């Protein structure tokens, strides 16, 4: 491939990473790009530069998760807690849910370092666990329709 085609392929890989529900297992094209990233250092460098152009950084590339991007302070793609949870009073509940997810997906410290570990949980499981924690007085639920 020439450098222009490599640039287009690298941009496509970044686009896959930014799209919801995209994974190499669901897209042969994405899987091919992940393979190229792993086996062609020059292509990997082009992908990093394309991400850098969006003020993003490549955190990891994995056959299961694909390209994992991180934000820089300058990027327009960053999402803050206040963007996700505008009501200050709801933020402790959001944090509790995030910590619950992490604890359920990675129940043992060694799971964090195990690239083969795949933790699977459901929304229902998280909801139930957060409710149990909240009932123990760790956090108060706001009474509103559609809230936990």
CSV table of N, CA and C in Angstrom, one decimal:
chain,number,residue,atom,x,y,z
A,1,UNK,N,0.8,-1.2,0.0
A,1,UNK,CA,0.0,0.0,0.0
A,1,UNK,C,0.9,1.2,0.0
A,2,UNK,N,0.4,2.3,-0.6
A,2,UNK,CA,1.1,3.5,-0.5
A,2,UNK,C,0.8,4.3,0.7
A,3,UNK,N,1.5,5.4,1.0
A,3,UNK,CA,1.3,6.2,2.2
A,3,UNK,C,-0.1,6.8,2.3
A,4,UNK,N,-0.7,7.2,1.2
A,4,UNK,CA,-2.1,7.7,1.2
A,4,UNK,C,-3.1,6.6,1.6
A,5,UNK,N,-2.9,5.5,1.1
A,5,UNK,CA,-3.8,4.4,1.5
A,5,UNK,C,-3.6,4.0,2.9
A,6,UNK,N,-2.4,4.0,3.4
A,6,UNK,CA,-2.1,3.7,4.8
A,6,UNK,C,-2.8,4.8,5.7
A,7,UNK,N,-2.7,6.0,5.3
A,7,UNK,CA,-3.4,7.1,6.1
A,7,UNK,C,-4.9,6.9,6.1
A,8,UNK,N,-5.5,6.5,5.0
A,8,UNK,CA,-6.9,6.3,4.9
A,8,UNK,C,-7.3,5.1,5.8
A,9,UNK,N,-6.5,4.0,5.8
A,9,UNK,CA,-6.7,2.8,6.6
A,9,UNK,C,-6.5,3.2,8.1
A,10,UNK,N,-5.5,4.0,8.4
A,10,UNK,CA,-5.3,4.4,9.8
A,10,UNK,C,-6.5,5.2,10.3
A,11,UNK,N,-7.0,6.1,9.5
A,11,UNK,CA,-8.1,6.9,9.9
A,11,UNK,C,-9.4,6.1,10.0
A,12,UNK,N,-9.5,5.0,9.2
A,12,UNK,CA,-10.6,4.1,9.3
A,12,UNK,C,-10.5,3.4,10.7
A,13,UNK,N,-9.3,3.0,11.1
A,13,UNK,CA,-9.2,2.3,12.3
A,13,UNK,C,-9.5,3.2,13.5
A,14,UNK,N,-9.1,4.4,13.4
A,14,UNK,CA,-9.5,5.4,14.5
A,14,UNK,C,-11.0,5.5,14.5
A,15,UNK,N,-11.6,5.6,13.3
A,15,UNK,CA,-13.1,5.7,13.3
A,15,UNK,C,-13.8,4.5,13.9
A,16,UNK,N,-13.3,3.3,13.6
A,16,UNK,CA,-13.8,2.1,14.2
A,16,UNK,C,-13.8,2.2,15.8
A,17,UNK,N,-12.6,2.7,16.3
A,17,UNK,CA,-12.4,2.8,17.7
A,17,UNK,C,-13.4,3.8,18.3
A,18,UNK,N,-13.8,4.8,17.6
A,18,UNK,CA,-14.7,5.9,18.1
A,18,UNK,C,-16.2,5.5,18.0
A,19,UNK,N,-16.4,4.5,17.2
A,19,UNK,CA,-17.8,4.1,16.9
A,19,UNK,C,-18.3,3.2,18.0
A,20,UNK,N,-19.6,3.3,18.4
A,20,UNK,CA,-20.1,2.4,19.4
A,20,UNK,C,-20.4,1.0,18.8
A,21,UNK,N,-20.2,0.1,19.6
A,21,UNK,CA,-20.5,-1.3,19.3
A,21,UNK,C,-19.6,-1.9,18.2
A,22,UNK,N,-18.5,-1.3,18.0
A,22,UNK,CA,-17.6,-1.8,17.0
A,22,UNK,C,-16.5,-2.6,17.7
A,23,UNK,N,-16.2,-3.8,17.2
A,23,UNK,CA,-15.2,-4.7,17.7
A,23,UNK,C,-14.6,-5.5,16.6
A,24,UNK,N,-13.4,-5.9,16.7
A,24,UNK,CA,-12.8,-6.7,15.6
A,24,UNK,C,-13.6,-8.0,15.4
A,25,UNK,N,-14.2,-8.6,16.4
A,25,UNK,CA,-14.9,-9.8,16.3
A,25,UNK,C,-16.2,-9.6,15.4
A,26,UNK,N,-16.6,-8.4,15.3
A,26,UNK,CA,-17.9,-8.1,14.6
A,26,UNK,C,-17.6,-7.5,13.2
A,27,UNK,N,-16.3,-7.3,12.9
A,27,UNK,CA,-16.0,-6.7,11.6
A,27,UNK,C,-14.6,-7.2,11.1
A,28,UNK,N,-14.7,-7.9,10.0
A,28,UNK,CA,-13.5,-8.4,9.4
A,28,UNK,C,-12.5,-7.3,9.0
A,29,UNK,N,-13.0,-6.2,8.6
A,29,UNK,CA,-12.2,-5.1,8.2
A,29,UNK,C,-11.4,-4.6,9.5
A,30,UNK,N,-12.1,-4.4,10.6
A,30,UNK,CA,-11.5,-3.9,11.8
A,30,UNK,C,-10.5,-4.9,12.3
A,31,UNK,N,-10.8,-6.2,12.2
A,31,UNK,CA,-9.9,-7.3,12.6
A,31,UNK,C,-8.6,-7.2,11.8
A,32,UNK,N,-8.8,-7.0,10.5
A,32,UNK,CA,-7.6,-6.9,9.6
A,32,UNK,C,-6.7,-5.7,10.0
A,33,UNK,N,-7.4,-4.6,10.3
A,33,UNK,CA,-6.6,-3.4,10.7
A,33,UNK,C,-5.9,-3.6,12.0
A,34,UNK,N,-6.5,-4.3,13.0
A,34,UNK,CA,-5.8,-4.6,14.2
A,34,UNK,C,-4.6,-5.5,13.9
A,35,UNK,N,-4.8,-6.5,13.0
A,35,UNK,CA,-3.6,-7.3,12.7
A,35,UNK,C,-2.5,-6.5,12.0
A,36,UNK,N,-2.9,-5.6,11.1
A,36,UNK,CA,-1.8,-4.7,10.5
A,36,UNK,C,-1.1,-3.9,11.6
A,37,UNK,N,-1.9,-3.4,12.5
A,37,UNK,CA,-1.2,-2.6,13.6
A,37,UNK,C,-0.2,-3.4,14.4
A,38,UNK,N,-0.6,-4.7,14.6
A,38,UNK,CA,0.3,-5.6,15.4
A,38,UNK,C,1.5,-6.0,14.6
A,39,UNK,N,1.4,-6.1,13.3
A,39,UNK,CA,2.5,-6.7,12.5
A,39,UNK,C,3.3,-5.7,11.7
A,40,UNK,N,2.8,-4.5,11.5
A,40,UNK,CA,3.4,-3.5,10.7
A,40,UNK,C,3.7,-2.2,11.5
A,41,UNK,N,5.0,-2.1,12.0
A,41,UNK,CA,5.3,-0.9,12.9
A,41,UNK,C,5.0,0.4,12.2
A,42,UNK,N,5.3,0.5,10.9
A,42,UNK,CA,5.0,1.8,10.2
A,42,UNK,C,3.6,2.1,10.1
A,43,UNK,N,2.7,1.1,10.0
A,43,UNK,CA,1.3,1.4,10.0
A,43,UNK,C,0.8,1.8,11.4
A,44,UNK,N,1.4,1.1,12.4
A,44,UNK,CA,1.0,1.4,13.8
A,44,UNK,C,1.4,2.9,14.1
A,45,UNK,N,2.5,3.4,13.5
A,45,UNK,CA,2.9,4.7,13.7
A,45,UNK,C,1.9,5.7,13.0
A,46,UNK,N,1.5,5.3,11.9
A,46,UNK,CA,0.5,6.2,11.2
A,46,UNK,C,-0.8,6.3,12.0
A,47,UNK,N,-1.3,5.1,12.5
A,47,UNK,CA,-2.5,5.1,13.4
A,47,UNK,C,-2.3,6.1,14.6
A,48,UNK,N,-1.1,6.0,15.2
A,48,UNK,CA,-0.8,6.9,16.4
A,48,UNK,C,-0.9,8.3,15.9
A,49,UNK,N,-0.3,8.6,14.8
A,49,UNK,CA,-0.3,10.0,14.3
A,49,UNK,C,-1.7,10.5,13.9
A,50,UNK,N,-2.5,9.7,13.4
A,50,UNK,CA,-3.9,10.0,13.1
A,50,UNK,C,-4.6,10.3,14.4
A,51,UNK,N,-4.5,9.5,15.4
A,51,UNK,CA,-5.1,9.7,16.7
A,51,UNK,C,-4.6,11.0,17.3
A,52,UNK,N,-3.3,11.2,17.2
A,52,UNK,CA,-2.7,12.5,17.7
A,52,UNK,C,-3.3,13.7,17.0
A,53,UNK,N,-3.6,13.6,15.8
A,53,UNK,CA,-4.3,14.7,15.0
A,53,UNK,C,-5.6,15.1,15.6
A,54,UNK,N,-6.3,14.1,16.3
A,54,UNK,CA,-7.6,14.4,16.9
A,54,UNK,C,-7.4,14.7,18.4
A,55,UNK,N,-6.1,14.9,18.9
A,55,UNK,CA,-5.8,15.1,20.3
A,55,UNK,C,-6.2,13.9,21.1
A,56,UNK,N,-6.0,12.7,20.5
A,56,UNK,CA,-6.3,11.4,21.2
A,56,UNK,C,-4.9,10.7,21.3
A,57,UNK,N,-4.9,9.7,22.1
A,57,UNK,CA,-3.7,8.9,22.3
A,57,UNK,C,-4.1,7.4,22.2
A,58,UNK,N,-3.2,6.6,21.6
A,58,UNK,CA,-3.5,5.1,21.6
A,58,UNK,C,-3.0,4.5,22.9
A,59,UNK,N,-4.0,3.9,23.6
A,59,UNK,CA,-3.7,3.3,24.9
A,59,UNK,C,-3.4,1.8,24.7
A,60,UNK,N,-4.1,1.2,23.8
A,60,UNK,CA,-3.9,-0.2,23.6
A,60,UNK,C,-4.5,-0.7,22.3
A,61,UNK,N,-4.0,-1.7,21.7
A,61,UNK,CA,-4.7,-2.4,20.6
A,61,UNK,C,-4.7,-3.9,20.9
A,62,UNK,N,-5.9,-4.4,20.9
A,62,UNK,CA,-6.1,-5.8,21.3
A,62,UNK,C,-7.0,-6.5,20.3
A,63,UNK,N,-6.8,-7.8,20.0
A,63,UNK,CA,-7.7,-8.4,19.1
A,63,UNK,C,-9.2,-8.5,19.5
A,64,UNK,N,-9.4,-8.5,20.8
A,64,UNK,CA,-10.8,-8.5,21.3
A,64,UNK,C,-11.5,-7.1,21.3
A,65,UNK,N,-10.7,-6.1,21.9
A,65,UNK,CA,-11.3,-4.8,22.1
A,65,UNK,C,-11.0,-3.8,21.0
A,66,UNK,N,-10.0,-4.1,20.2
A,66,UNK,CA,-9.6,-3.3,19.1
A,66,UNK,C,-8.7,-2.1,19.6
A,67,UNK,N,-8.9,-1.0,18.9
A,67,UNK,CA,-8.1,0.2,19.3
A,67,UNK,C,-8.7,0.9,20.4
A,68,UNK,N,-8.0,1.1,21.5
A,68,UNK,CA,-8.5,1.8,22.7
A,68,UNK,C,-7.8,3.1,22.7
A,69,UNK,N,-8.6,4.2,22.7
A,69,UNK,CA,-8.1,5.5,22.7
A,69,UNK,C,-8.3,6.3,24.0
A,70,UNK,N,-7.4,7.1,24.3
A,70,UNK,CA,-7.5,8.0,25.5
A,70,UNK,C,-7.6,9.4,25.0
A,71,UNK,N,-8.1,10.3,25.8
A,71,UNK,CA,-8.2,11.7,25.4
A,71,UNK,C,-7.1,12.5,26.0
A,72,UNK,N,-6.8,13.6,25.4
A,72,UNK,CA,-5.9,14.6,26.0
A,72,UNK,C,-6.7,15.8,26.4
A,73,UNK,N,-6.2,16.7,27.2
A,73,UNK,CA,-7.0,17.8,27.6
A,73,UNK,C,-7.5,18.7,26.5
A,74,UNK,N,-6.8,18.7,25.4
A,74,UNK,CA,-7.1,19.6,24.3
A,74,UNK,C,-8.3,19.0,23.3
A,75,UNK,N,-8.6,17.8,23.4
A,75,UNK,CA,-9.5,17.2,22.5
A,75,UNK,C,-10.9,17.6,22.7
A,76,UNK,N,-11.7,17.6,21.6
A,76,UNK,CA,-13.1,17.9,21.6
A,76,UNK,C,-13.9,16.6,21.9
A,77,UNK,N,-13.2,15.5,22.0
A,77,UNK,CA,-13.9,14.2,22.2
A,77,UNK,C,-13.9,13.7,23.6
A,78,UNK,N,-13.4,14.5,24.5
A,78,UNK,CA,-13.4,14.2,25.9
A,78,UNK,C,-14.8,14.3,26.5
A,79,UNK,N,-15.1,13.5,27.5
A,79,UNK,CA,-16.3,13.6,28.2
A,79,UNK,C,-16.0,13.7,29.7
A,80,UNK,N,-16.6,14.7,30.3
A,80,UNK,CA,-16.3,14.9,31.7
A,80,UNK,C,-17.5,14.3,32.5
A,81,UNK,N,-17.3,14.2,33.8
A,81,UNK,CA,-18.3,13.6,34.7
A,81,UNK,C,-19.5,14.6,34.6
A,82,UNK,N,-19.3,15.9,34.6
A,82,UNK,CA,-20.4,16.8,34.6
A,82,UNK,C,-21.2,16.7,33.3
A,83,UNK,N,-20.5,16.3,32.2
A,83,UNK,CA,-21.2,16.0,30.9
A,83,UNK,C,-22.1,14.8,31.1
A,84,UNK,N,-21.6,13.8,31.7
A,84,UNK,CA,-22.4,12.5,31.9
A,84,UNK,C,-23.4,12.6,32.9
A,85,UNK,N,-23.1,13.3,34.0
A,85,UNK,CA,-24.0,13.4,35.1
A,85,UNK,C,-24.2,14.8,35.5
A,86,UNK,N,-25.1,15.6,34.9
A,86,UNK,CA,-25.1,17.0,35.2
A,86,UNK,C,-25.6,17.4,36.6
A,87,UNK,N,-26.4,16.5,37.2
A,87,UNK,CA,-26.8,16.8,38.6
A,87,UNK,C,-25.8,16.4,39.6
A,88,UNK,N,-25.2,17.4,40.3
A,88,UNK,CA,-24.2,17.1,41.3
A,88,UNK,C,-24.6,16.0,42.3
A,89,UNK,N,-25.9,16.1,42.7
A,89,UNK,CA,-26.4,15.1,43.7
A,89,UNK,C,-26.3,13.7,43.2
A,90,UNK,N,-26.4,13.5,41.9
A,90,UNK,CA,-26.4,12.1,41.3
A,90,UNK,C,-25.0,11.5,41.1
A,91,UNK,N,-23.9,12.4,41.2
A,91,UNK,CA,-22.6,11.9,41.0
A,91,UNK,C,-22.1,10.8,41.9
A,92,UNK,N,-22.4,10.8,43.2
A,92,UNK,CA,-22.0,9.7,44.1
A,92,UNK,C,-22.6,8.4,43.6
A,93,UNK,N,-23.8,8.4,43.2
A,93,UNK,CA,-24.5,7.2,42.7
A,93,UNK,C,-23.8,6.7,41.4
A,94,UNK,N,-23.5,7.6,40.5
A,94,UNK,CA,-22.7,7.2,39.3
A,94,UNK,C,-21.4,6.6,39.7
A,95,UNK,N,-20.7,7.3,40.6
A,95,UNK,CA,-19.4,6.7,41.0
A,95,UNK,C,-19.5,5.3,41.6
A,96,UNK,N,-20.5,5.2,42.4
A,96,UNK,CA,-20.8,3.9,43.1
A,96,UNK,C,-21.0,2.8,42.0
A,97,UNK,N,-21.8,3.2,41.0
A,97,UNK,CA,-22.1,2.2,39.9
A,97,UNK,C,-20.8,1.9,39.1
A,98,UNK,N,-19.9,2.9,38.9
A,98,UNK,CA,-18.7,2.6,38.2
A,98,UNK,C,-17.8,1.7,39.0
A,99,UNK,N,-17.7,2.0,40.3
A,99,UNK,CA,-16.9,1.1,41.2
A,99,UNK,C,-17.4,-0.3,41.3
A,100,UNK,N,-18.7,-0.4,41.3
A,100,UNK,CA,-19.4,-1.7,41.4
A,100,UNK,C,-19.1,-2.5,40.1
A,101,UNK,N,-19.1,-1.9,39.0
A,101,UNK,CA,-18.8,-2.5,37.7
A,101,UNK,C,-17.4,-3.0,37.7
A,102,UNK,N,-16.5,-2.2,38.1
A,102,UNK,CA,-15.0,-2.6,38.2
A,102,UNK,C,-14.8,-3.7,39.1
A,103,UNK,N,-15.5,-3.7,40.3
A,103,UNK,CA,-15.3,-4.8,41.3
A,103,UNK,C,-15.9,-6.1,40.8
A,104,UNK,N,-17.0,-6.0,40.1
A,104,UNK,CA,-17.6,-7.2,39.6
A,104,UNK,C,-16.9,-7.8,38.4
A,105,UNK,N,-16.4,-7.0,37.5
A,105,UNK,CA,-15.7,-7.5,36.4
A,105,UNK,C,-14.3,-8.0,36.7
A,106,UNK,N,-13.6,-7.3,37.7
A,106,UNK,CA,-12.3,-7.7,38.1
A,106,UNK,C,-12.3,-8.1,39.6
A,107,UNK,N,-12.9,-9.2,40.0
A,107,UNK,CA,-13.1,-9.5,41.4
A,107,UNK,C,-11.8,-9.8,42.1
A,108,UNK,N,-10.7,-10.2,41.4
A,108,UNK,CA,-9.4,-10.5,42.0
A,108,UNK,C,-8.4,-9.5,41.5
A,109,UNK,N,-7.4,-9.1,42.3
A,109,UNK,CA,-6.4,-8.1,41.8
A,109,UNK,C,-5.7,-8.7,40.5
A,110,UNK,N,-5.4,-10.0,40.5
A,110,UNK,CA,-4.6,-10.6,39.4
A,110,UNK,C,-5.4,-10.5,38.1
A,111,UNK,N,-6.7,-10.4,38.2
A,111,UNK,CA,-7.5,-10.3,36.9
A,111,UNK,C,-7.2,-9.0,36.2
A,112,UNK,N,-6.8,-7.9,36.9
A,112,UNK,CA,-6.4,-6.7,36.2
A,112,UNK,C,-5.2,-6.9,35.2
A,113,UNK,N,-4.3,-7.8,35.5
A,113,UNK,CA,-3.2,-8.0,34.7
A,113,UNK,C,-3.3,-9.1,33.7
A,114,UNK,N,-4.4,-9.8,33.8
A,114,UNK,CA,-4.6,-11.0,32.9
A,114,UNK,C,-5.3,-10.6,31.6
A,115,UNK,N,-4.6,-10.5,30.5
A,115,UNK,CA,-5.1,-10.1,29.2
A,115,UNK,C,-6.2,-11.1,28.7
A,116,UNK,N,-6.2,-12.3,29.2
A,116,UNK,CA,-7.2,-13.3,28.8
A,116,UNK,C,-8.5,-13.2,29.6
A,117,UNK,N,-8.5,-12.5,30.7
A,117,UNK,CA,-9.7,-12.4,31.6
A,117,UNK,C,-10.8,-11.6,30.9
A,118,UNK,N,-11.9,-12.1,30.9
A,118,UNK,CA,-13.1,-11.4,30.3
A,118,UNK,C,-14.2,-11.5,31.4
A,119,UNK,N,-14.4,-10.4,32.0
A,119,UNK,CA,-15.5,-10.3,33.0
A,119,UNK,C,-16.8,-10.0,32.4
A,120,UNK,N,-17.8,-10.7,32.7
A,120,UNK,CA,-19.1,-10.5,32.1
A,120,UNK,C,-20.1,-10.2,33.2
A,121,UNK,N,-20.8,-9.1,33.1
A,121,UNK,CA,-21.9,-8.8,34.0
A,121,UNK,C,-23.0,-8.2,33.3
A,122,UNK,N,-24.2,-8.1,33.9
A,122,UNK,CA,-25.3,-7.5,33.3
A,122,UNK,C,-25.7,-6.2,34.0
A,123,UNK,N,-26.5,-5.4,33.3
A,123,UNK,CA,-27.1,-4.2,33.9
A,123,UNK,C,-27.9,-4.6,35.2
A,124,UNK,N,-28.6,-5.7,35.1
A,124,UNK,CA,-29.4,-6.1,36.2
A,124,UNK,C,-28.5,-6.5,37.4
A,125,UNK,N,-27.4,-7.1,37.2
A,125,UNK,CA,-26.5,-7.5,38.3
A,125,UNK,C,-26.0,-6.2,39.0
A,126,UNK,N,-25.6,-5.2,38.1
A,126,UNK,CA,-25.0,-4.0,38.7
A,126,UNK,C,-26.1,-3.3,39.4
A,127,UNK,N,-27.3,-3.2,38.9
A,127,UNK,CA,-28.4,-2.5,39.5
A,127,UNK,C,-28.7,-3.1,40.9
A,128,UNK,N,-28.8,-4.4,40.9
A,128,UNK,CA,-29.0,-5.1,42.2
A,128,UNK,C,-27.9,-4.8,43.2
A,129,UNK,N,-26.7,-4.9,42.8
A,129,UNK,CA,-25.6,-4.7,43.8
A,129,UNK,C,-25.6,-3.2,44.3
A,130,UNK,N,-25.8,-2.3,43.4
A,130,UNK,CA,-25.8,-0.9,43.8
A,130,UNK,C,-27.0,-0.6,44.8
A,131,UNK,N,-28.1,-1.2,44.5
A,131,UNK,CA,-29.2,-1.1,45.4
A,131,UNK,C,-28.9,-1.7,46.8
A,132,UNK,N,-28.2,-2.8,46.8
A,132,UNK,CA,-27.8,-3.4,48.1
A,132,UNK,C,-26.9,-2.5,48.8
A,133,UNK,N,-25.9,-1.9,48.1
A,133,UNK,CA,-24.9,-1.0,48.8
A,133,UNK,C,-25.7,0.3,49.3
A,134,UNK,N,-26.6,0.7,48.5
A,134,UNK,CA,-27.3,1.9,48.9
A,134,UNK,C,-28.2,1.6,50.1
A,135,UNK,N,-28.8,0.5,50.1
A,135,UNK,CA,-29.7,0.1,51.3
A,135,UNK,C,-28.8,0.0,52.6
A,136,UNK,N,-27.5,-0.2,52.5
A,136,UNK,CA,-26.7,-0.3,53.6
A,136,UNK,C,-26.3,1.1,54.1
A,137,UNK,N,-26.9,2.1,53.5
A,137,UNK,CA,-26.6,3.5,53.9
A,137,UNK,C,-25.4,4.1,53.3
A,138,UNK,N,-24.8,3.5,52.3
A,138,UNK,CA,-23.6,4.1,51.7
A,138,UNK,C,-24.0,5.3,50.8
A,139,UNK,N,-25.2,5.3,50.3
A,139,UNK,CA,-25.6,6.4,49.4
A,139,UNK,C,-27.1,6.4,49.4
A,140,UNK,N,-27.6,7.6,49.2
A,140,UNK,CA,-29.1,7.8,49.2
A,140,UNK,C,-29.5,7.9,47.7
A,141,UNK,N,-30.6,7.2,47.4
A,141,UNK,CA,-31.2,7.3,46.1
A,141,UNK,C,-32.1,8.5,46.0
A,142,UNK,N,-32.0,9.1,44.9
A,142,UNK,CA,-33.0,10.2,44.6
A,142,UNK,C,-34.3,9.5,44.2
A,143,UNK,N,-35.4,10.0,44.7
A,143,UNK,CA,-36.7,9.4,44.2
A,143,UNK,C,-37.1,10.1,43.0
A,144,UNK,N,-36.9,9.4,41.9
A,144,UNK,CA,-37.4,9.9,40.6
A,144,UNK,C,-37.6,8.8,39.6
A,145,UNK,N,-38.6,8.9,38.7
A,145,UNK,CA,-38.8,7.9,37.7
A,145,UNK,C,-37.6,7.7,36.8
A,146,UNK,N,-37.3,6.5,36.6
A,146,UNK,CA,-36.2,6.2,35.7
A,146,UNK,C,-34.8,6.2,36.3
A,147,UNK,N,-34.7,6.7,37.6
A,147,UNK,CA,-33.4,6.7,38.3
A,147,UNK,C,-33.3,5.4,39.0
A,148,UNK,N,-32.3,4.7,38.8
A,148,UNK,CA,-32.0,3.4,39.4
A,148,UNK,C,-33.2,2.8,40.0
